[in-house]
Amino acid sequence: MALSLADTVLPKSVRDGIERTIEPLIYLRSNGDGKCSRKTRDDRRQLYFLMMAQLWDKGFKVRKLESLAGKHVQFLMTLWHSQKVAARTLHTRLSMIKHLCESLGKLNVVRPIHEYLPEDAIRRSNVAKDSKSWESNDVDPLEIIDLARTIDERLAVILAMQHFFGLRVKESIEFRPAQALVEDGKTIEVFLGTKGGRVRRVPIETDDQRDVFEWARKVAATGNTKRLRWTDCTWKQAQNRFYNLVRKRLGITGKLKGITAHGLRHGYAQRRYRQQTGLPTPVEGGALGRIDRETHMTASLGVSRELGHGRHDVVGSYCGSYGHALRVPPVTHMTISFKPMSMSFSLPA
């Protein structure tokens, strides 16, 4: 295993001290309400060791986190900017440093990000420029789901739930069909594995969705947890198995295909937008001149809620955005044609 910068430049006594300091702190959410996710804990630990190692490497021999000062934060932000770290990552790193300092009682060490770097360096944009859906990258989700079925039925049904209901990977792995059906079978309630613990409901509107849900119910019923994850796996083990199968057996990787499993969620969002507007999403070319601001906003908010978000602008990361273009009166003479994709799905015998 390759050594990290911290392993290379930090004395063992400093590394041990960092570990002791952060151990009780990295588990807490920034708002103090409960514990954060494992990914957040891992990201925090990695960052705290990285920043201390970079300080040592550049001549700041800071032996413990409690000695972190404003000049050190300024140096780190300038360094990361010079290394062309993305704006979104800069915001995340500063937030983690702030969490650390405030947890240690150092309340005035971290300043707002605009006091460290120019505006153009910290401007974030989550708006999709290119579609990340499988369909847009010439990959048929139904063909991949059929292939997955020949390898592992649970893998196939997990992918199907992502495709037909827009579930996140964790939500689909942890999905418990026996407790999910609500509103007389018209909706599923997603409550396990959701981001931030937010419960949401996703409508069942097509025969394909009904078939997939019944398939999921049969598969989950064979396990003792009644979830879709493999019966011999913890959540973390199931996640690792899922990604291993998707990447190595199905060949779905960003490098090989230009897509990831999350692209199924993008595809769901784009389909739902088209169904509600009758028009392509902005990232698919849009329909300026044929769509008005109210229709776009209503569809975006509806899709956002089905995905488990609360703001319409979040949909921009899945469907793209018109920016300020819809504030301009529509051009009535434009003609744009769009043929929706047909889909069919058969329940396995």
CSV table of C-alpha atoms in Angstrom, one decimal:
chain,number,residue,atom,x,y,z
A,1,MET,CA,0.0,0.0,0.0
A,2,ALA,CA,1.4,3.4,-1.0
A,3,LEU,CA,2.2,5.7,1.9
A,4,SER,CA,0.2,8.9,2.3
A,5,LEU,CA,1.9,12.3,2.7
A,6,ALA,CA,1.0,12.2,6.4
A,7,ASP,CA,2.8,8.8,6.8
A,8,THR,CA,5.8,10.3,5.0
A,9,VAL,CA,6.3,13.7,6.7
A,10,LEU,CA,4.5,13.6,10.1
A,11,PRO,CA,6.3,12.1,13.1
A,12,LYS,CA,4.4,9.1,14.6
A,13,SER,CA,3.8,11.1,17.8
A,14,VAL,CA,2.0,13.8,15.8
A,15,ARG,CA,0.0,11.3,13.9
A,16,ASP,CA,-1.0,9.6,17.1
A,17,GLY,CA,-2.0,12.9,18.6
A,18,ILE,CA,-4.2,13.8,15.6
A,19,GLU,CA,-6.0,10.5,15.9
A,20,ARG,CA,-6.7,10.9,19.6
A,21,THR,CA,-8.0,14.5,19.0
A,22,ILE,CA,-10.3,13.7,16.2
A,23,GLU,CA,-11.7,10.4,17.4
A,24,PRO,CA,-14.5,11.8,19.5
A,25,LEU,CA,-15.2,14.7,17.0
A,26,ILE,CA,-15.5,13.2,13.6
A,27,TYR,CA,-18.7,11.3,14.4
A,28,LEU,CA,-20.8,14.3,15.2
A,29,ARG,CA,-22.9,16.2,12.6
A,30,SER,CA,-22.0,19.8,12.2
A,31,ASN,CA,-25.3,20.9,13.7
A,32,GLY,CA,-24.7,18.7,16.7
A,33,ASP,CA,-27.8,16.6,16.0
A,34,GLY,CA,-26.8,12.9,16.0
A,35,LYS,CA,-24.0,11.1,14.2
A,36,CYS,CA,-22.8,11.8,10.6
A,37,SER,CA,-22.4,9.1,7.9
A,38,ARG,CA,-19.4,6.8,7.6
A,39,LYS,CA,-18.3,8.6,4.4
A,40,THR,CA,-18.3,12.0,6.2
A,41,ARG,CA,-16.2,10.5,9.0
A,42,ASP,CA,-13.7,9.0,6.6
A,43,ASP,CA,-13.5,12.3,4.6
A,44,ARG,CA,-12.9,14.3,7.8
A,45,ARG,CA,-10.2,12.0,9.0
A,46,GLN,CA,-8.5,12.1,5.6
A,47,LEU,CA,-8.6,15.9,5.4
A,48,TYR,CA,-7.3,16.5,8.9
A,49,PHE,CA,-4.3,14.3,8.3
A,50,LEU,CA,-3.7,15.8,4.8
A,51,MET,CA,-3.8,19.4,6.0
A,52,MET,CA,-1.4,18.8,8.9
A,53,ALA,CA,0.9,16.9,6.6
A,54,GLN,CA,0.8,19.8,4.0
A,55,LEU,CA,1.5,22.3,6.8
A,56,TRP,CA,4.6,20.3,7.9
A,57,ASP,CA,5.7,19.8,4.3
A,58,LYS,CA,5.7,23.6,3.8
A,59,GLY,CA,7.5,24.5,7.0
A,60,PHE,CA,4.7,24.9,9.6
A,61,LYS,CA,5.6,22.4,12.3
A,62,VAL,CA,2.2,22.3,14.0
A,63,ARG,CA,2.4,19.4,16.4
A,64,LYS,CA,-1.3,19.2,17.4
A,65,LEU,CA,-4.7,20.3,16.0
A,66,GLU,CA,-5.3,22.5,19.0
A,67,SER,CA,-2.5,24.8,17.8
A,68,LEU,CA,-4.2,25.4,14.5
A,69,ALA,CA,-4.4,29.2,13.9
A,70,GLY,CA,-5.9,31.5,11.4
A,71,LYS,CA,-2.7,31.9,9.4
A,72,HIS,CA,-2.6,28.2,8.9
A,73,VAL,CA,-6.1,28.1,7.5
A,74,GLN,CA,-5.2,31.0,5.2
A,75,PHE,CA,-2.1,29.2,4.0
A,76,LEU,CA,-4.1,26.0,3.3
A,77,MET,CA,-6.8,27.8,1.3
A,78,THR,CA,-4.3,29.6,-0.8
A,79,LEU,CA,-2.3,26.3,-1.3
A,80,TRP,CA,-5.4,24.4,-2.4
A,81,HIS,CA,-6.5,27.2,-4.7
A,82,SER,CA,-3.0,27.1,-6.4
A,83,GLN,CA,-3.4,23.4,-6.8
A,84,LYS,CA,-6.7,24.0,-8.7
A,85,VAL,CA,-8.9,22.3,-6.2
A,86,ALA,CA,-12.5,22.5,-7.3
A,87,ALA,CA,-14.7,25.2,-5.7
A,88,ARG,CA,-17.1,22.7,-4.3
A,89,THR,CA,-14.2,20.9,-2.6
A,90,LEU,CA,-12.8,24.1,-1.2
A,91,HIS,CA,-16.2,24.8,0.4
A,92,THR,CA,-16.4,21.3,1.9
A,93,ARG,CA,-12.8,21.4,3.2
A,94,LEU,CA,-13.3,24.8,4.9
A,95,SER,CA,-16.6,23.5,6.4
A,96,MET,CA,-14.8,20.5,7.9
A,97,ILE,CA,-12.0,22.7,9.3
A,98,LYS,CA,-14.6,24.9,10.9
A,99,HIS,CA,-16.3,21.9,12.4
A,100,LEU,CA,-13.0,20.8,13.9
A,101,CYS,CA,-12.1,24.2,15.3
A,102,GLU,CA,-15.5,24.9,16.8
A,103,SER,CA,-15.5,21.4,18.4
A,104,LEU,CA,-12.1,22.3,20.0
A,105,GLY,CA,-13.5,25.6,21.3
A,106,LYS,CA,-11.6,27.7,18.7
A,107,LEU,CA,-14.5,29.8,17.5
A,108,ASN,CA,-12.8,32.6,15.6
A,109,VAL,CA,-10.2,30.7,13.6
A,110,VAL,CA,-12.2,30.1,10.4
A,111,ARG,CA,-13.6,33.0,8.5
A,112,PRO,CA,-16.1,33.0,5.6
A,113,ILE,CA,-14.6,31.6,2.4
A,114,HIS,CA,-14.8,34.8,0.4
A,115,GLU,CA,-12.3,36.3,2.8
A,116,TYR,CA,-9.7,33.8,1.7
A,117,LEU,CA,-10.2,33.6,-2.0
A,118,PRO,CA,-11.5,35.6,-4.9
A,119,GLU,CA,-15.1,35.2,-6.0
A,120,ASP,CA,-14.3,33.3,-9.3
A,121,ALA,CA,-12.4,30.7,-7.3
A,122,ILE,CA,-15.2,29.9,-4.9
A,123,ARG,CA,-18.2,30.1,-7.2
A,124,ARG,CA,-20.0,26.7,-7.2
A,125,SER,CA,-22.2,25.3,-10.0
A,126,ASN,CA,-24.2,22.1,-9.6
A,127,VAL,CA,-25.9,22.5,-12.9
A,128,ALA,CA,-25.4,19.6,-15.3
A,129,LYS,CA,-23.8,20.5,-18.6
A,130,ASP,CA,-24.0,17.0,-20.1
A,131,SER,CA,-26.5,14.3,-19.4
A,132,LYS,CA,-25.3,11.6,-17.0
A,133,SER,CA,-28.2,9.2,-17.8
A,134,TRP,CA,-27.4,5.8,-19.2
A,135,GLU,CA,-29.7,6.4,-22.2
A,136,SER,CA,-27.9,9.6,-23.2
A,137,ASN,CA,-24.7,7.6,-23.2
A,138,ASP,CA,-26.1,4.9,-25.5
A,139,VAL,CA,-26.5,2.3,-22.7
A,140,ASP,CA,-29.9,0.6,-22.4
A,141,PRO,CA,-30.8,0.2,-18.7
A,142,LEU,CA,-33.1,-2.7,-19.5
A,143,GLU,CA,-30.5,-4.6,-21.3
A,144,ILE,CA,-28.1,-4.2,-18.4
A,145,ILE,CA,-30.8,-5.2,-15.9
A,146,ASP,CA,-31.4,-8.4,-18.0
A,147,LEU,CA,-27.7,-9.1,-18.0
A,148,ALA,CA,-27.5,-8.5,-14.3
A,149,ARG,CA,-30.3,-11.1,-13.8
A,150,THR,CA,-28.1,-13.8,-15.4
A,151,ILE,CA,-25.4,-13.0,-12.8
A,152,ASP,CA,-27.3,-12.2,-9.6
A,153,GLU,CA,-31.0,-11.6,-9.2
A,154,ARG,CA,-30.6,-9.3,-6.2
A,155,LEU,CA,-28.2,-7.2,-8.2
A,156,ALA,CA,-30.8,-7.0,-11.1
A,157,VAL,CA,-33.7,-6.0,-8.9
A,158,ILE,CA,-31.6,-3.4,-7.0
A,159,LEU,CA,-30.7,-1.8,-10.4
A,160,ALA,CA,-34.3,-2.0,-11.4
A,161,MET,CA,-35.5,0.0,-8.4
A,162,GLN,CA,-32.9,2.7,-9.2
A,163,HIS,CA,-34.1,2.9,-12.8
A,164,PHE,CA,-37.8,2.8,-12.3
A,165,PHE,CA,-38.1,4.7,-9.0
A,166,GLY,CA,-35.1,6.9,-8.9
A,167,LEU,CA,-33.6,5.4,-5.7
A,168,ARG,CA,-30.1,6.0,-4.6
A,169,VAL,CA,-27.8,3.1,-4.3
A,170,LYS,CA,-28.1,2.8,-0.6
A,171,GLU,CA,-31.9,3.3,-0.7
A,172,SER,CA,-32.3,0.4,-3.2
A,173,ILE,CA,-30.0,-1.9,-1.3
A,174,GLU,CA,-31.8,-1.2,2.0
A,175,PHE,CA,-35.3,-1.2,0.5
A,176,ARG,CA,-37.9,-3.2,2.4
A,177,PRO,CA,-40.9,-3.7,0.1
A,178,ALA,CA,-43.2,-5.3,2.6
A,179,GLN,CA,-43.3,-2.0,4.5
A,180,ALA,CA,-43.1,0.4,1.6
A,181,LEU,CA,-46.5,0.3,-0.1
A,182,VAL,CA,-48.8,3.2,0.9
A,183,GLU,CA,-51.8,5.1,-0.4
A,184,ASP,CA,-53.7,1.9,-1.5
A,185,GLY,CA,-50.8,0.8,-3.5
A,186,LYS,CA,-50.3,4.0,-5.5
A,187,THR,CA,-47.1,5.0,-3.9
A,188,ILE,CA,-43.9,3.6,-2.3
A,189,GLU,CA,-42.5,5.2,0.8
A,190,VAL,CA,-38.7,5.4,0.9
A,191,PHE,CA,-37.4,5.5,4.5
A,192,LEU,CA,-34.3,3.3,4.8
A,193,GLY,CA,-30.9,4.6,3.7
A,194,THR,CA,-32.2,8.0,2.7
A,195,LYS,CA,-29.9,11.1,2.8
A,196,GLY,CA,-30.3,12.9,6.0
A,197,GLY,CA,-33.0,10.5,7.1
A,198,ARG,CA,-35.6,12.3,5.0
A,199,VAL,CA,-38.6,10.1,4.2
A,200,ARG,CA,-40.2,10.6,0.8
A,201,ARG,CA,-42.9,9.0,-1.4
A,202,VAL,CA,-42.5,8.0,-5.1
A,203,PRO,CA,-45.7,7.4,-7.2
A,204,ILE,CA,-46.4,4.1,-8.9
A,205,GLU,CA,-47.9,5.1,-12.3
A,206,THR,CA,-46.9,2.5,-14.8
A,207,ASP,CA,-47.3,-1.3,-15.2
A,208,ASP,CA,-43.5,-1.5,-15.4
A,209,GLN,CA,-43.2,0.0,-12.0
A,210,ARG,CA,-45.8,-2.3,-10.5
A,211,ASP,CA,-44.0,-5.3,-12.0
A,212,VAL,CA,-40.7,-4.2,-10.6
A,213,PHE,CA,-42.1,-3.6,-7.2
A,214,GLU,CA,-43.7,-7.1,-7.1
A,215,TRP,CA,-40.4,-8.6,-8.2
A,216,ALA,CA,-38.6,-6.7,-5.4
A,217,ARG,CA,-41.2,-7.9,-2.9
A,218,LYS,CA,-40.6,-11.6,-3.9
A,219,VAL,CA,-36.9,-11.3,-3.8
A,220,ALA,CA,-36.8,-9.5,-0.4
A,221,ALA,CA,-39.2,-12.0,1.1
A,222,THR,CA,-36.6,-14.8,0.7
A,223,GLY,CA,-34.2,-13.1,3.2
A,224,ASN,CA,-34.3,-12.8,6.9
A,225,THR,CA,-34.0,-9.0,6.9
A,226,LYS,CA,-36.7,-8.6,4.2
A,227,ARG,CA,-34.5,-6.0,2.5
A,228,LEU,CA,-33.1,-6.2,-1.0
A,229,ARG,CA,-29.5,-6.5,0.1
A,230,TRP,CA,-27.8,-9.9,0.1
A,231,THR,CA,-28.8,-12.0,3.1
A,232,ASP,CA,-25.2,-12.8,4.2
A,233,CYS,CA,-24.2,-9.1,4.1
A,234,THR,CA,-24.2,-6.1,6.3
A,235,TRP,CA,-25.1,-2.8,4.6
A,236,LYS,CA,-21.4,-2.0,4.0
A,237,GLN,CA,-20.6,-5.5,2.6
A,238,ALA,CA,-23.7,-5.2,0.4
A,239,GLN,CA,-22.5,-1.9,-0.9
A,240,ASN,CA,-19.1,-3.3,-1.7
A,241,ARG,CA,-20.6,-6.3,-3.5
A,242,PHE,CA,-22.9,-4.1,-5.5
A,243,TYR,CA,-20.2,-1.8,-6.8
A,244,ASN,CA,-17.9,-4.8,-7.5
A,245,LEU,CA,-20.5,-6.5,-9.6
A,246,VAL,CA,-21.5,-3.4,-11.4
A,247,ARG,CA,-18.0,-2.4,-12.3
A,248,LYS,CA,-16.4,-5.8,-12.9
A,249,ARG,CA,-19.2,-8.0,-14.2
A,250,LEU,CA,-21.4,-5.4,-15.9
A,251,GLY,CA,-18.6,-3.0,-17.0
A,252,ILE,CA,-20.5,0.1,-15.8
A,253,THR,CA,-17.8,2.6,-14.9
A,254,GLY,CA,-17.2,6.2,-15.7
A,255,LYS,CA,-13.9,5.3,-17.4
A,256,LEU,CA,-15.3,2.5,-19.6
A,257,LYS,CA,-18.8,3.6,-20.3
A,258,GLY,CA,-18.9,7.3,-19.2
A,259,ILE,CA,-21.6,6.4,-16.7
A,260,THR,CA,-22.0,5.2,-13.1
A,261,ALA,CA,-24.8,3.5,-11.2
A,262,HIS,CA,-26.0,7.0,-10.1
A,263,GLY,CA,-26.8,7.7,-13.8
A,264,LEU,CA,-30.0,5.6,-13.4
A,265,ARG,CA,-31.2,8.2,-11.0
A,266,HIS,CA,-30.4,10.9,-13.5
A,267,GLY,CA,-32.4,9.0,-16.1
A,268,TYR,CA,-35.4,8.7,-13.8
A,269,ALA,CA,-35.3,12.5,-13.1
A,270,GLN,CA,-35.1,13.3,-16.8
A,271,ARG,CA,-38.0,10.9,-17.7
A,272,ARG,CA,-40.2,12.4,-15.0
A,273,TYR,CA,-39.5,15.9,-16.2
A,274,ARG,CA,-40.4,14.9,-19.7
A,275,GLN,CA,-43.6,13.2,-18.5
A,276,GLN,CA,-44.7,16.3,-16.6
A,277,THR,CA,-43.9,18.8,-19.3
A,278,GLY,CA,-44.1,16.8,-22.5
A,279,LEU,CA,-40.7,18.4,-23.4
A,280,PRO,CA,-37.0,17.6,-23.2
A,281,THR,CA,-35.0,18.6,-20.2
A,282,PRO,CA,-32.5,21.5,-20.6
A,283,VAL,CA,-29.5,19.2,-20.6
A,284,GLU,CA,-31.1,17.3,-23.5
A,285,GLY,CA,-31.4,20.4,-25.5
A,286,GLY,CA,-34.4,22.0,-23.8
A,287,ALA,CA,-37.4,23.6,-25.3
A,288,LEU,CA,-36.9,27.4,-25.2
A,289,GLY,CA,-39.8,29.0,-26.9
A,290,ARG,CA,-42.2,26.2,-26.0
A,291,ILE,CA,-42.0,26.1,-22.3
A,292,ASP,CA,-42.9,28.8,-19.8
A,293,ARG,CA,-41.3,29.5,-16.4
A,294,GLU,CA,-44.2,28.2,-14.3
A,295,THR,CA,-44.3,24.8,-16.1
A,296,HIS,CA,-40.6,24.4,-15.7
A,297,MET,CA,-40.6,25.3,-12.1
A,298,THR,CA,-43.6,23.1,-11.3
A,299,ALA,CA,-42.0,20.1,-13.0
A,300,SER,CA,-38.7,20.7,-11.3
A,301,LEU,CA,-40.2,20.9,-7.9
A,302,GLY,CA,-42.2,17.7,-8.5
A,303,VAL,CA,-39.1,15.8,-9.6
A,304,SER,CA,-37.1,17.2,-6.7
A,305,ARG,CA,-39.6,15.9,-4.2
A,306,GLU,CA,-39.6,12.4,-5.8
A,307,LEU,CA,-35.8,12.4,-5.6
A,308,GLY,CA,-35.9,13.3,-1.9
A,309,HIS,CA,-34.9,17.0,-2.2
A,310,GLY,CA,-36.9,20.0,-1.2
A,311,ARG,CA,-35.8,22.7,-3.7
A,312,HIS,CA,-36.5,22.9,-7.3
A,313,ASP,CA,-33.0,24.2,-8.2
A,314,VAL,CA,-31.5,20.8,-7.1
A,315,VAL,CA,-33.0,19.3,-10.3
A,316,GLY,CA,-30.5,21.3,-12.3
A,317,SER,CA,-27.8,18.8,-11.4
A,318,TYR,CA,-29.9,16.1,-13.0
A,319,CYS,CA,-31.7,17.9,-15.8
A,320,GLY,CA,-29.7,21.0,-16.5
A,321,SER,CA,-31.0,24.6,-16.2
A,322,TYR,CA,-32.3,27.4,-18.4
A,323,GLY,CA,-30.6,30.0,-16.2
A,324,HIS,CA,-32.3,33.3,-16.8
A,325,ALA,CA,-33.6,32.4,-20.2
A,326,LEU,CA,-37.2,31.8,-19.1
A,327,ARG,CA,-37.4,35.3,-17.9
A,328,VAL,CA,-37.5,36.4,-21.5
A,329,PRO,CA,-40.9,36.2,-23.3
A,330,PRO,CA,-41.1,32.9,-25.3
A,331,VAL,CA,-40.4,32.9,-29.0
A,332,THR,CA,-43.6,31.6,-30.5
A,333,HIS,CA,-42.4,30.8,-34.0
A,334,MET,CA,-39.8,28.2,-32.9
A,335,THR,CA,-40.5,24.6,-33.7
A,336,ILE,CA,-38.8,21.8,-31.7
A,337,SER,CA,-39.8,18.1,-32.0
A,338,PHE,CA,-39.1,15.5,-29.4
A,339,LYS,CA,-39.9,11.8,-29.4
A,340,PRO,CA,-40.1,10.3,-25.9
A,341,MET,CA,-38.3,7.0,-25.4
A,342,SER,CA,-40.5,3.9,-25.2
A,343,MET,CA,-39.9,1.4,-22.5
A,344,SER,CA,-41.2,-2.0,-21.6
A,345,PHE,CA,-40.3,-4.4,-18.8
A,346,SER,CA,-41.3,-8.0,-18.2
A,347,LEU,CA,-41.4,-9.6,-14.7
A,348,PRO,CA,-39.1,-12.5,-14.4
A,349,ALA,CA,-40.7,-15.9,-14.2
